[in-house]
Amino acid sequence: MATISEIVLIVLVILAFLLLLTGVGVYLLVKLGRKAATKAKQATTRLTTHVNAMGTGDAAEVERLRLDLRREMSLTRQAVEQAQRQGWGLGDLPRLLADLTAQADVHDGQLGMYAQQRRVSPYVDHATLDRLRQHQAKLTAMYARIRADLLSDQVHHSATGIADLDSRTDLEIESRRPAPDPLDEIDELYRKTMHERRDPS
């Protein structure tokens, strides 16, 4: 009787373990599915923007503005991440970039809304389009200024490193030269002195 209860207990433990594995598997599949859906949605949005930017008119121009803004965001984010990996003192720059990116996302949404309305409506709101262009110019200029400052820092760091390597190279080359023999120097001085005495002119 004791052996049957032990067998039942082992079977129940195995079933509980399998049930736990199934639960974890379902959880991971749901999480993976959500990530895949988000990525697919982002890819679809990007593809739609690229296709719409190939057209003509105000809507296509606005879509091109969106693409330019995304490129500026990406380039600047990469520059800041590279500077962080190299351990540069960036101060409050990462926080500023986060705020700037949040504002750029708002602007991107406004551009998307304008482009969508422009595609379905024949009426053109030139005042809003001009303001959107101005905002775009300011945002892209800020991104460009951040990148220019980081590049200037990078060039400065490189110059310091190059100067250090140049000094070390000079020292290493100098250290590899054989030291002059003091007897040869004395002999050379003696020869010069004797030559000057013979030929005073």
Coordinates of C-alpha atoms in Angstrom, one line a residue:
M1 CA 0.0 0.0 0.0
A2 CA 2.9 2.3 0.8
T3 CA 4.4 1.8 -2.6
I4 CA 1.2 2.8 -4.4
S5 CA 1.0 6.0 -2.5
E6 CA 4.6 6.8 -3.3
I7 CA 4.0 6.1 -7.0
V8 CA 0.9 8.4 -6.9
L9 CA 3.0 11.1 -5.2
I10 CA 5.8 10.8 -7.8
V11 CA 3.2 11.1 -10.6
L12 CA 1.6 14.1 -9.0
V13 CA 5.0 15.8 -8.6
I14 CA 5.8 15.1 -12.2
L15 CA 2.5 16.5 -13.3
A16 CA 2.9 19.6 -11.2
F17 CA 6.4 20.1 -12.7
L18 CA 5.0 19.7 -16.2
L19 CA 2.2 22.1 -15.4
L20 CA 4.7 24.7 -14.1
L21 CA 6.8 24.3 -17.3
T22 CA 3.7 24.7 -19.4
G23 CA 2.7 27.9 -17.5
V24 CA 6.2 29.4 -17.9
G25 CA 6.2 28.5 -21.6
V26 CA 2.8 30.1 -22.2
Y27 CA 4.0 33.2 -20.3
L28 CA 7.1 33.5 -22.4
L29 CA 5.2 33.0 -25.7
V30 CA 2.7 35.7 -24.8
K31 CA 5.6 38.1 -23.9
L32 CA 7.4 37.2 -27.1
G33 CA 4.2 37.7 -29.1
R34 CA 3.7 41.1 -27.6
K35 CA 7.2 42.2 -28.5
A36 CA 6.9 40.8 -32.0
A37 CA 3.6 42.7 -32.5
T38 CA 5.2 45.9 -31.3
K39 CA 8.2 45.5 -33.6
A40 CA 5.9 44.7 -36.5
K41 CA 3.8 47.8 -35.8
Q42 CA 6.9 49.9 -35.7
A43 CA 8.2 48.4 -38.9
T44 CA 4.9 48.9 -40.6
T45 CA 4.8 52.6 -39.6
R46 CA 8.3 53.1 -40.8
L47 CA 7.6 51.4 -44.1
T48 CA 4.4 53.4 -44.6
T49 CA 6.3 56.6 -43.9
H50 CA 8.9 55.7 -46.5
V51 CA 6.3 54.9 -49.1
N52 CA 4.3 58.1 -48.4
A53 CA 7.5 60.2 -48.5
M54 CA 8.1 59.1 -52.2
G55 CA 5.1 61.1 -53.4
T56 CA 4.6 64.7 -54.2
G57 CA 2.8 67.5 -52.4
D58 CA 2.6 68.7 -48.8
A59 CA 1.8 65.3 -47.3
A60 CA 4.9 63.7 -48.9
E61 CA 7.1 66.7 -47.8
V62 CA 5.9 66.2 -44.2
E63 CA 6.6 62.5 -44.4
R64 CA 10.2 63.4 -45.5
L65 CA 10.4 65.8 -42.5
R66 CA 9.5 62.8 -40.3
L67 CA 12.2 60.7 -41.8
D68 CA 14.8 63.5 -41.4
L69 CA 13.9 63.9 -37.8
R70 CA 14.1 60.2 -37.1
R71 CA 17.6 60.1 -38.7
E72 CA 18.7 63.1 -36.6
M73 CA 17.4 61.4 -33.4
S74 CA 19.1 58.1 -34.2
L75 CA 22.5 59.7 -35.1
T76 CA 22.5 61.8 -32.0
R77 CA 21.5 58.9 -29.7
Q78 CA 24.3 56.8 -31.2
A79 CA 26.9 59.6 -30.6
V80 CA 25.8 60.0 -27.0
E81 CA 25.8 56.2 -26.3
Q82 CA 29.3 56.0 -27.8
A83 CA 30.5 58.8 -25.6
Q84 CA 29.0 57.1 -22.6
R85 CA 30.7 53.8 -23.5
Q86 CA 34.0 55.6 -23.6
G87 CA 33.5 57.1 -20.2
W88 CA 33.4 60.8 -21.1
G89 CA 31.9 63.2 -18.6
L90 CA 28.6 64.2 -20.3
G91 CA 27.0 66.1 -17.4
D92 CA 23.3 66.5 -17.9
L93 CA 23.5 65.8 -21.7
P94 CA 21.8 62.4 -21.5
R95 CA 18.8 63.9 -19.6
L96 CA 18.7 66.8 -22.1
L97 CA 18.7 64.3 -25.0
A98 CA 15.8 62.3 -23.3
D99 CA 13.8 65.5 -23.0
L100 CA 14.6 66.5 -26.6
T101 CA 13.7 63.1 -27.9
A102 CA 10.3 63.3 -26.0
Q103 CA 9.6 66.6 -27.7
A104 CA 10.7 65.2 -31.1
D105 CA 8.3 62.3 -30.6
V106 CA 5.5 64.8 -30.0
H107 CA 6.5 66.8 -33.1
D108 CA 6.7 63.5 -35.1
G109 CA 3.1 62.8 -34.0
Q110 CA 2.0 66.2 -35.1
L111 CA 3.7 65.8 -38.5
G112 CA 2.0 62.4 -38.9
M113 CA -1.4 63.9 -38.1
Y114 CA -0.9 66.8 -40.5
A115 CA 0.2 64.4 -43.3
Q116 CA -2.8 62.1 -42.7
Q117 CA -5.2 65.1 -42.8
R118 CA -3.5 66.5 -45.9
R119 CA -3.9 63.2 -47.8
V120 CA -7.7 63.0 -47.2
S121 CA -8.6 66.7 -47.3
P122 CA -8.1 69.2 -50.2
Y123 CA -7.9 72.1 -47.8
V124 CA -4.4 73.3 -47.0
D125 CA -3.5 74.9 -43.6
H126 CA -0.3 76.8 -44.7
A127 CA 0.1 78.5 -41.3
T128 CA 0.3 75.1 -39.4
L129 CA 2.7 73.7 -42.0
D130 CA 5.0 76.7 -41.6
R131 CA 5.0 76.3 -37.8
L132 CA 5.8 72.6 -38.2
R133 CA 8.7 73.4 -40.5
Q134 CA 10.0 76.0 -38.0
H135 CA 9.8 73.4 -35.1
Q136 CA 11.5 70.9 -37.3
A137 CA 14.4 73.3 -38.1
K138 CA 14.9 74.0 -34.4
L139 CA 14.8 70.4 -33.3
T140 CA 17.2 69.2 -36.0
A141 CA 19.5 72.2 -35.2
M142 CA 19.6 71.1 -31.6
Y143 CA 20.4 67.5 -32.5
A144 CA 23.2 68.8 -34.9
R145 CA 24.6 71.0 -32.1
I146 CA 24.8 68.1 -29.7
R147 CA 26.6 65.9 -32.3
A148 CA 29.0 68.7 -33.2
D149 CA 29.9 69.2 -29.5
L150 CA 30.4 65.5 -29.0
L151 CA 32.6 65.3 -32.2
S152 CA 34.6 68.3 -30.9
D153 CA 35.2 66.5 -27.6
Q154 CA 36.1 63.3 -29.5
V155 CA 38.7 65.2 -31.6
H156 CA 40.1 66.8 -28.4
H157 CA 40.4 63.5 -26.7
S158 CA 42.1 62.1 -29.8
A159 CA 44.5 65.0 -30.0
T160 CA 45.5 64.4 -26.4
G161 CA 46.0 60.7 -27.0
I162 CA 48.0 61.4 -30.2
A163 CA 50.3 64.0 -28.4
D164 CA 50.9 61.4 -25.6
L165 CA 51.8 58.7 -28.1
D166 CA 54.1 61.2 -30.0
S167 CA 56.0 61.9 -26.7
R168 CA 56.2 58.3 -25.9
T169 CA 57.5 57.5 -29.4
D170 CA 60.2 60.1 -29.1
L171 CA 61.3 58.8 -25.7
E172 CA 61.3 55.2 -26.8
I173 CA 63.4 56.0 -29.9
E174 CA 65.8 58.1 -27.8
S175 CA 66.2 55.3 -25.3
R176 CA 67.0 52.8 -28.0
R177 CA 70.0 54.8 -29.3
P178 CA 73.3 53.7 -27.8
A179 CA 74.7 56.1 -25.2
P180 CA 77.7 58.1 -26.5
D181 CA 81.1 56.9 -25.3
P182 CA 82.8 59.6 -23.2
L183 CA 86.2 58.6 -24.4
D184 CA 85.1 59.2 -28.0
E185 CA 83.8 62.6 -27.1
I186 CA 87.1 63.5 -25.4
D187 CA 89.0 62.3 -28.4
E188 CA 86.8 64.4 -30.7
L189 CA 87.3 67.5 -28.6
Y190 CA 91.1 66.9 -28.6
R191 CA 91.2 66.5 -32.4
K192 CA 89.2 69.8 -32.8
T193 CA 91.5 71.6 -30.4
M194 CA 94.6 70.4 -32.2
H195 CA 93.1 71.3 -35.6
E196 CA 92.3 74.8 -34.4
R197 CA 95.9 75.3 -33.1
R198 CA 97.4 74.2 -36.4
D199 CA 95.0 76.3 -38.5
P200 CA 94.2 79.4 -36.4
S201 CA 92.5 81.2 -39.4

